[in-house]
mmCIF file of C-alpha atoms and ligand atoms in Angstrom:
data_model
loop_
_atom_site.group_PDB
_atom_site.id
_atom_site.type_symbol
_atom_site.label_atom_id
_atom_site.label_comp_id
_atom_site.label_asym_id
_atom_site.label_seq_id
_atom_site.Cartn_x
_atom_site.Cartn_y
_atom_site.Cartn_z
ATOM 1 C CA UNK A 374 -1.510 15.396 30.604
ATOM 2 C CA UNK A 375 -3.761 12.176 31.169
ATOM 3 C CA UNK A 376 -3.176 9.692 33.589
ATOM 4 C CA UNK A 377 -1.292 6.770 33.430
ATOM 5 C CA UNK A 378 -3.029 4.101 35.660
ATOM 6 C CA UNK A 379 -2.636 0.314 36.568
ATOM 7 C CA UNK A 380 -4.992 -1.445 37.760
ATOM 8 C CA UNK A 381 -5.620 -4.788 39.428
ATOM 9 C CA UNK A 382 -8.917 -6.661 39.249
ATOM 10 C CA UNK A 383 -8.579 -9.696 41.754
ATOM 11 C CA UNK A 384 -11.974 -11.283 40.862
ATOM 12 C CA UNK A 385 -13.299 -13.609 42.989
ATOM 13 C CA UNK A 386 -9.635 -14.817 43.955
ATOM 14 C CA UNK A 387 -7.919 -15.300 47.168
ATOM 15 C CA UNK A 388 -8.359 -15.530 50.695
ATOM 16 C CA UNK A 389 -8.387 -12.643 53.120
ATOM 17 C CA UNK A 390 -4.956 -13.616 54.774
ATOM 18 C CA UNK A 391 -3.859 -13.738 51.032
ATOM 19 C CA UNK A 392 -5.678 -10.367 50.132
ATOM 20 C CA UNK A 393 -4.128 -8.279 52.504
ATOM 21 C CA UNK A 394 -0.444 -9.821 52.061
ATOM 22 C CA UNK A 395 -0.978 -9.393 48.339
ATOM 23 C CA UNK A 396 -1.994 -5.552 48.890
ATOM 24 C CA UNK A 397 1.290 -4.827 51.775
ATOM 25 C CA UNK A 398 2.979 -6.228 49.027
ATOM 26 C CA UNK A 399 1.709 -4.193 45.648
ATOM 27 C CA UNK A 400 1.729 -1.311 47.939
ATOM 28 C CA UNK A 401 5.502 -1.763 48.667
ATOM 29 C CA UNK A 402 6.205 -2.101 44.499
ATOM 30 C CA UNK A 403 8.562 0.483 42.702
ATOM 31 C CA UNK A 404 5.981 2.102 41.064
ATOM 32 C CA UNK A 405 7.245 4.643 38.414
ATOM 33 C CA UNK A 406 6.976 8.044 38.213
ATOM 34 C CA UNK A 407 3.284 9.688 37.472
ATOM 35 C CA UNK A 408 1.959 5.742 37.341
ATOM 36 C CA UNK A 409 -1.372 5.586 39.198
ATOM 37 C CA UNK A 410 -1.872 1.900 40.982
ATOM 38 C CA UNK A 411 -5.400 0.648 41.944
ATOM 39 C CA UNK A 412 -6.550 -2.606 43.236
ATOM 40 C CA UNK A 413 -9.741 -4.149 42.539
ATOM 41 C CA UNK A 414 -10.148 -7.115 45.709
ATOM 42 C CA UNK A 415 -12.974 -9.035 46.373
ATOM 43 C CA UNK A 416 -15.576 -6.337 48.512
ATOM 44 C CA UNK A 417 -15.246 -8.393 51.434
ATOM 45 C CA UNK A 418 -11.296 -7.619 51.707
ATOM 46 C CA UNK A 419 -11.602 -3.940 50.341
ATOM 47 C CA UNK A 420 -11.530 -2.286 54.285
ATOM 48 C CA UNK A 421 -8.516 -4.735 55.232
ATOM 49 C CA UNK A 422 -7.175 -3.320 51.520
ATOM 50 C CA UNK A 423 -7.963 0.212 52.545
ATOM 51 C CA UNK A 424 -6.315 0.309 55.901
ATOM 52 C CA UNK A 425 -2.678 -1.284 54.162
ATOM 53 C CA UNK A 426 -2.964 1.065 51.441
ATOM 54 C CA UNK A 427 -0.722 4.101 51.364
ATOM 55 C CA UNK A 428 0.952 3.983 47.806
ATOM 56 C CA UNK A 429 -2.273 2.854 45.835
ATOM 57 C CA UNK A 430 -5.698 2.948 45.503
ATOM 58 C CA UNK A 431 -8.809 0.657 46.318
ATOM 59 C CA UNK A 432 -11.726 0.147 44.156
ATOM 60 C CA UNK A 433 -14.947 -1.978 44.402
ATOM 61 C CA UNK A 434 -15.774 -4.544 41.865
ATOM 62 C CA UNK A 435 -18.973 -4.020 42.126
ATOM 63 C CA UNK A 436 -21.792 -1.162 43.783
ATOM 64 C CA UNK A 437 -25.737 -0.676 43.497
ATOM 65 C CA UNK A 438 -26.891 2.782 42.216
ATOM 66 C CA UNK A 439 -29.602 2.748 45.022
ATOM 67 C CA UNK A 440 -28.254 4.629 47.903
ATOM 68 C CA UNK A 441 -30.035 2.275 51.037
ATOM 69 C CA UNK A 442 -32.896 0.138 50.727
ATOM 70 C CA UNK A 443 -34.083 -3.473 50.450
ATOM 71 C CA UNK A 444 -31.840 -4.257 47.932
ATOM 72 C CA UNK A 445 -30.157 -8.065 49.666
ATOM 73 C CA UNK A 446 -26.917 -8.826 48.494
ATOM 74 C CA UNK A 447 -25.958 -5.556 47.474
ATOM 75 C CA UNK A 448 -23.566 -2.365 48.299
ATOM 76 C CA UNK A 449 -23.878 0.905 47.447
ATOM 77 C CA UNK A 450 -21.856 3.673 46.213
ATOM 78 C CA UNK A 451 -22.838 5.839 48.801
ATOM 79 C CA UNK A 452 -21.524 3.099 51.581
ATOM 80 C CA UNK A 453 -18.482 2.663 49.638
ATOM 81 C CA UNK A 454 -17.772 6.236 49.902
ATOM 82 C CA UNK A 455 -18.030 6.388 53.475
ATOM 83 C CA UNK A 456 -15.488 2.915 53.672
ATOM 84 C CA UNK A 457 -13.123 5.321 52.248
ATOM 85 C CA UNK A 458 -13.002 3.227 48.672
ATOM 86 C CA UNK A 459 -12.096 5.772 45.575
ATOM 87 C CA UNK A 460 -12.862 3.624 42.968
ATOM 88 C CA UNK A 461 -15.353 1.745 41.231
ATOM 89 C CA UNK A 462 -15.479 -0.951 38.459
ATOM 90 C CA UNK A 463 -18.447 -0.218 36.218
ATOM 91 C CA UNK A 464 -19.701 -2.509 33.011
ATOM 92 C CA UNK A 465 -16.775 -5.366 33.339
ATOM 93 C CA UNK A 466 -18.231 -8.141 30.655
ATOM 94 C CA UNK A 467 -18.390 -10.293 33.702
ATOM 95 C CA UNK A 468 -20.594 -8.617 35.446
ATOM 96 C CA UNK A 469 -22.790 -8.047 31.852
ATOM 97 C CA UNK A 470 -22.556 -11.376 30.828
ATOM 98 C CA UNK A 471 -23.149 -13.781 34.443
ATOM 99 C CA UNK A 472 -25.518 -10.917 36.024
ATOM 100 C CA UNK A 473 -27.176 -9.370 33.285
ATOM 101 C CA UNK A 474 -25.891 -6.059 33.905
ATOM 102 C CA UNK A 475 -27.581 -4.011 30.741
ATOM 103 C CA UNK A 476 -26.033 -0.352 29.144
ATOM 104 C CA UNK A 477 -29.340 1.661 30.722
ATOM 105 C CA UNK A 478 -28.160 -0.159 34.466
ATOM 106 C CA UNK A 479 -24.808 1.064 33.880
ATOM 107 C CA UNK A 480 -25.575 4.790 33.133
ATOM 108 C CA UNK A 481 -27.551 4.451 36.479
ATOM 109 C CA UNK A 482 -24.525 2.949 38.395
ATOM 110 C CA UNK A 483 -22.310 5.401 36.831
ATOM 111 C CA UNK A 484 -24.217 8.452 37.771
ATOM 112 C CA UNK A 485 -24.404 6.846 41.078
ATOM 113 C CA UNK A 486 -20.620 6.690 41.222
ATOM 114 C CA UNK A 487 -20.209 9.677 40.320
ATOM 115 C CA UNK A 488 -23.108 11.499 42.942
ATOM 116 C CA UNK A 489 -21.035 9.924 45.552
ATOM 117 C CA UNK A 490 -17.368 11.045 44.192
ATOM 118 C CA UNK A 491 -16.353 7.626 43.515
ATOM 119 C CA UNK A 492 -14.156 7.317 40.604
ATOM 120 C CA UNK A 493 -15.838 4.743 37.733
ATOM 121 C CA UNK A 494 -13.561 2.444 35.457
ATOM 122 C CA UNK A 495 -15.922 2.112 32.764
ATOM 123 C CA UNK A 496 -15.478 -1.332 31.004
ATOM 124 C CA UNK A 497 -16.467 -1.335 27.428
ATOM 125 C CA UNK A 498 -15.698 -4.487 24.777
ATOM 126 C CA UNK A 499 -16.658 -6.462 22.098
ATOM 127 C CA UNK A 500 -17.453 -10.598 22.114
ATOM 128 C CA UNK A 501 -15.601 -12.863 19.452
ATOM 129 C CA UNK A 502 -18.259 -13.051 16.818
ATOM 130 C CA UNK A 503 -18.428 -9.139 16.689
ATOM 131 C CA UNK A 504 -14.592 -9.052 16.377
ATOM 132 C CA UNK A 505 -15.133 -11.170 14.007
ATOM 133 C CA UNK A 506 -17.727 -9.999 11.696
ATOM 134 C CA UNK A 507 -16.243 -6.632 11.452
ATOM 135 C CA UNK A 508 -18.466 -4.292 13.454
ATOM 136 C CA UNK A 509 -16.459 -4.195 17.031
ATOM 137 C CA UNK A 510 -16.263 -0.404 16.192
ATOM 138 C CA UNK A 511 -19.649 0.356 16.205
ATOM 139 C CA UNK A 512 -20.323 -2.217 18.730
ATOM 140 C CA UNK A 513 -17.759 -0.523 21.552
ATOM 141 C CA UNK A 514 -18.975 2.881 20.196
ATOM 142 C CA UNK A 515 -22.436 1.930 21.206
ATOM 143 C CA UNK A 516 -21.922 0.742 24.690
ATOM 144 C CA UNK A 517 -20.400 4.515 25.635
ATOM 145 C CA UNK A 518 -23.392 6.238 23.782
ATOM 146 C CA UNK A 519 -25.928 4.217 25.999
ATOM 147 C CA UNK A 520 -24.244 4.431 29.013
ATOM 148 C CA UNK A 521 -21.316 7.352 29.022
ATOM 149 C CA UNK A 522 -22.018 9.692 26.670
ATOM 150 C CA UNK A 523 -24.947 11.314 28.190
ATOM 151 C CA UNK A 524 -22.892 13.186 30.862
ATOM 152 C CA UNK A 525 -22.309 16.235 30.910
ATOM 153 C CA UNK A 526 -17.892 16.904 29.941
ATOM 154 C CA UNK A 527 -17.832 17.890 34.227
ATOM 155 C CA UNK A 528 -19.142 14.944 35.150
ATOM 156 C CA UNK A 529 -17.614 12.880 32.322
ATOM 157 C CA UNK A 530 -14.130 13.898 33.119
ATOM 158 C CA UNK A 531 -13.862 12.111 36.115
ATOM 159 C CA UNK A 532 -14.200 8.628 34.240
ATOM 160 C CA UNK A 533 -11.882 6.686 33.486
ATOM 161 C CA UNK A 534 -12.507 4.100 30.385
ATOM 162 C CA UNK A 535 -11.100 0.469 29.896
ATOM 163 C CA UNK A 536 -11.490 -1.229 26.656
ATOM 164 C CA UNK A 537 -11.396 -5.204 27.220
ATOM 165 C CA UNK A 538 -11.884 -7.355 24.349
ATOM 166 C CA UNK A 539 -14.033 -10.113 25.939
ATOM 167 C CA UNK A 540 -12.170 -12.362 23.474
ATOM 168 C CA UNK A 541 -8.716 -11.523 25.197
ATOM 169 C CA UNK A 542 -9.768 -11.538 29.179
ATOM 170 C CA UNK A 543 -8.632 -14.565 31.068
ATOM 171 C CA UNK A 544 -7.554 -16.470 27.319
ATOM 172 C CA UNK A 545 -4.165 -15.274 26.574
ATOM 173 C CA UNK A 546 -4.847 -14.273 23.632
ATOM 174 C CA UNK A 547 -4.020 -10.640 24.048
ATOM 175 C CA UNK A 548 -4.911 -7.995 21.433
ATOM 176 C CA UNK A 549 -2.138 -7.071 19.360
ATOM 177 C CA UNK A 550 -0.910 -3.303 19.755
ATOM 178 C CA UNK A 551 -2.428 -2.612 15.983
ATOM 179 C CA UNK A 552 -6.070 -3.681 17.616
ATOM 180 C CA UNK A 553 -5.757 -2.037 20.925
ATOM 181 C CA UNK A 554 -4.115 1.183 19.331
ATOM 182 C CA UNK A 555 -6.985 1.101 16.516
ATOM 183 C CA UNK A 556 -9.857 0.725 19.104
ATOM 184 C CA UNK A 557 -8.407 3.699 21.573
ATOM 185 C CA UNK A 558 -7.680 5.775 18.908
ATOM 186 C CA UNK A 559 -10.909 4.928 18.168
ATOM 187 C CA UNK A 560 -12.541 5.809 21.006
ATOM 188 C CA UNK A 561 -11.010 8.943 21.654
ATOM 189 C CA UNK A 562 -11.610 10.642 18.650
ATOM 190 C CA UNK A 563 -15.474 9.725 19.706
ATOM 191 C CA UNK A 564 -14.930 11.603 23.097
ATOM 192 C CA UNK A 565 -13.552 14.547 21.164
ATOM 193 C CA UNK A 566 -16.693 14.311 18.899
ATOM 194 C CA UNK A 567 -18.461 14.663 21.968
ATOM 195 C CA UNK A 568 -16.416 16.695 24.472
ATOM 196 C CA UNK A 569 -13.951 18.643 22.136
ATOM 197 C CA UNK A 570 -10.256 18.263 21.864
ATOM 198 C CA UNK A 571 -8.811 19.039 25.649
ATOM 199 C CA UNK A 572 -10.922 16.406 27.042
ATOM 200 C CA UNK A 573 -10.383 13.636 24.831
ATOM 201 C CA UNK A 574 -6.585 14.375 25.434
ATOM 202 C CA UNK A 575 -7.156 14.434 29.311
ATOM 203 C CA UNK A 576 -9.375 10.783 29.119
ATOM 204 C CA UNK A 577 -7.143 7.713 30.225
ATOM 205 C CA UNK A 578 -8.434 4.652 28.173
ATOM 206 C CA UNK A 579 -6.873 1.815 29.864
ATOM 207 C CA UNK A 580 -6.360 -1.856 27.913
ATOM 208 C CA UNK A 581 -7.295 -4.893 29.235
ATOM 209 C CA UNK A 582 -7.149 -8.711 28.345
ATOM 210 C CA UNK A 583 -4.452 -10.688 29.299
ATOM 211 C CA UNK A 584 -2.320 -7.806 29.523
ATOM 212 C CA UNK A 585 1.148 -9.818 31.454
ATOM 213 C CA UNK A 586 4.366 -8.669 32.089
ATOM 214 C CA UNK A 587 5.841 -10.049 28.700
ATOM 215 C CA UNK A 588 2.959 -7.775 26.354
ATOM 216 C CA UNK A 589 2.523 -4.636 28.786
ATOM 217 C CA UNK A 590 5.791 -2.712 27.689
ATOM 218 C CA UNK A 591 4.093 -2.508 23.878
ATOM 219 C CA UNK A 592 0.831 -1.702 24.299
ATOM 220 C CA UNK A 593 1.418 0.774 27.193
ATOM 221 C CA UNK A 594 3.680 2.438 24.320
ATOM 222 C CA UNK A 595 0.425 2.659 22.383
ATOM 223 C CA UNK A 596 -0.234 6.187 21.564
ATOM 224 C CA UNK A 597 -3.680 5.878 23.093
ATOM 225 C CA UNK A 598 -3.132 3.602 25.645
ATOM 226 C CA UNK A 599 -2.268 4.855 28.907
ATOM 227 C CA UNK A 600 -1.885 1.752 31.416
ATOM 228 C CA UNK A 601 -4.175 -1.258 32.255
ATOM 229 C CA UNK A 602 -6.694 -2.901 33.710
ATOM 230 C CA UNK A 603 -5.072 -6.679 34.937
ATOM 231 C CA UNK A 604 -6.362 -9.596 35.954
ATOM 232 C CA UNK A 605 -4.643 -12.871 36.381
ATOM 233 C CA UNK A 606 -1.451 -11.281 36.287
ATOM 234 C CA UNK A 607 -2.159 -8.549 39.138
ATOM 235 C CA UNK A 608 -2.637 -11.530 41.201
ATOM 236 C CA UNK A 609 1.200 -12.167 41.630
ATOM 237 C CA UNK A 610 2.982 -9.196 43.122
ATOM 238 C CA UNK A 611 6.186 -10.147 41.113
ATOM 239 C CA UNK A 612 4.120 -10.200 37.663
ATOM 240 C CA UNK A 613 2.236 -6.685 38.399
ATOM 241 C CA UNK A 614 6.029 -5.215 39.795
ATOM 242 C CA UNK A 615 6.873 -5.345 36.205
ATOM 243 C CA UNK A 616 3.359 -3.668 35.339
ATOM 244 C CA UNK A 617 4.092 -0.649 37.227
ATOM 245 C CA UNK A 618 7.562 -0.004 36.435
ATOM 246 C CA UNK A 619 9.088 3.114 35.045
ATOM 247 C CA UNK A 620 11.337 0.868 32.821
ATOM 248 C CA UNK A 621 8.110 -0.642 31.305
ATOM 249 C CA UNK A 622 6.510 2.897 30.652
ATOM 250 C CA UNK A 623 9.957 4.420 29.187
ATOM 251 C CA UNK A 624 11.997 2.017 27.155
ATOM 252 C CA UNK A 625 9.740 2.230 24.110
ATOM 253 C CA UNK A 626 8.295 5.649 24.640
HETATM 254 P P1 PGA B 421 -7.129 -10.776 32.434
HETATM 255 O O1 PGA B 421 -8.446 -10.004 32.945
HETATM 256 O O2 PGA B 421 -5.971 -9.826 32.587
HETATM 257 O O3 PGA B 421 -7.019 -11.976 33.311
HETATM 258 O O4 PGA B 421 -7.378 -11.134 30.987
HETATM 259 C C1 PGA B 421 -8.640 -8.637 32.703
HETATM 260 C C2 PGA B 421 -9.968 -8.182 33.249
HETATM 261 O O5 PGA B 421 -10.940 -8.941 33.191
HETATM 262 O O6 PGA B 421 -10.089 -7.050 33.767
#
């Protein structure tokens, strides 16, 4: 049985006081049974994060492959492994598009991640104009060859994968469940191509794109869905409460 996970991605929002009452207060949710919570904060807030966190996890945004070095600005995996931080996100089209964050610098930070024991999120998605012109397939299938599909199934097991559609994060314009289920299904059957049947089963392929409390109850009943990666809306404990409830994982299933 795969994983069913939620996950927040704060982004560059909110203060520290705000951070750590918004994590005493996702880690106080109902969460329903088998759902996994993480939260993404800012890095700056993810030790205040750690030390409230008893029901959910806390990931990084962001890590360096490097280990130590001259290397301003950055943090590494290795450093978030000793903060105590289980989680990593890896390839968000943020962090491809503003920082130029490439598929060969994303196999390195994966490996990275995964040298340390940190689990990686691994964002994968396609812009507008490829939705558009037909080839988002090919284009998402692409971005795991160059960056995911080199590892070996021991290693690769340990990943999770999101599949945003840059067109739907932060716009509203979610993808309907026929696109999302398409592109998981999708995606799976290339992880069984490459890993055989029991992993692809086992790999959690989360959705993400203005995934809200009034879409999450359809496409988590996606047959290849299983959970989310949230933005704006895990930045309101009351909208991500309805995220991680068992009544939003059971009704449709
Ligand atoms: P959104 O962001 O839910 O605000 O669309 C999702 C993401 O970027 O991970």
């Amino acid at each position: 049985m795969r994983s069913k996970i939620v996950a927040g991605n704060w982004k560059m929002n909110l203060s520290q006081s705000e951070a750590k009452q918004l994590c005493k207060e996702v880690n106080s949710l109902n969460i329903g049974s088998g759902i996994e919570v993480y939260i993404f904060p800012p890095m700056l807030y993810a030790s205040d994060c750690k030390a409230l966190a008893t029901n959910i996890k806390v990931g990084a945004q962001n890590a360096y492959p490097k280990d130590s070095g001259a290397y301003t600005g950055e943090v590494s995996m290795w450093q978030l492994k000793e903060a105590g931080i289980a989680a990593v996100l890896i390839g968000h089209s943020e962090r491809r598009e503003y920082f130029g964050e490439d598929n060969a610098l994303l196999k390195n930070k994966l490996e990275a991640a995964l040298a340390h024991g940190i689990k990686p999120f691994f964002c994968c998605g396609e812009p507008l104009e490829i939705r558009q012109n037909g080839t988002f397939l090919e284009y998402v299938k692409s971005q795991l060859e160059e960056s995911v599909f080199h590892l070996p199934a021991s290693e690769f097991e340990k990943v999770v994968l999101a599949y945003e559609p840059i067109w739907a994060i932060g716009t509203g314009q979610t993808a309907s469940t026929e696109q999302a289920e398409e592109m998981h299904a999708a995606i799976r059957s290339w992880v069984e191509e490459k890993y055989g049947k029991e992993i692809a089963e086992n790999t959690a392929i989360l959705y993400g794109g203005s995934c809200n409390p009034g879409n999450a109850q359809a496409l988590f009943a996606c047959e290849n869905v299983d959970g989310g990666l949230i933005g704006g809306a895990s930045l309101k404990a009351a909208d991500f409460s309805v995220l991680v409830a068992e009544e939003t994982w059971t009704i449709l299933n």
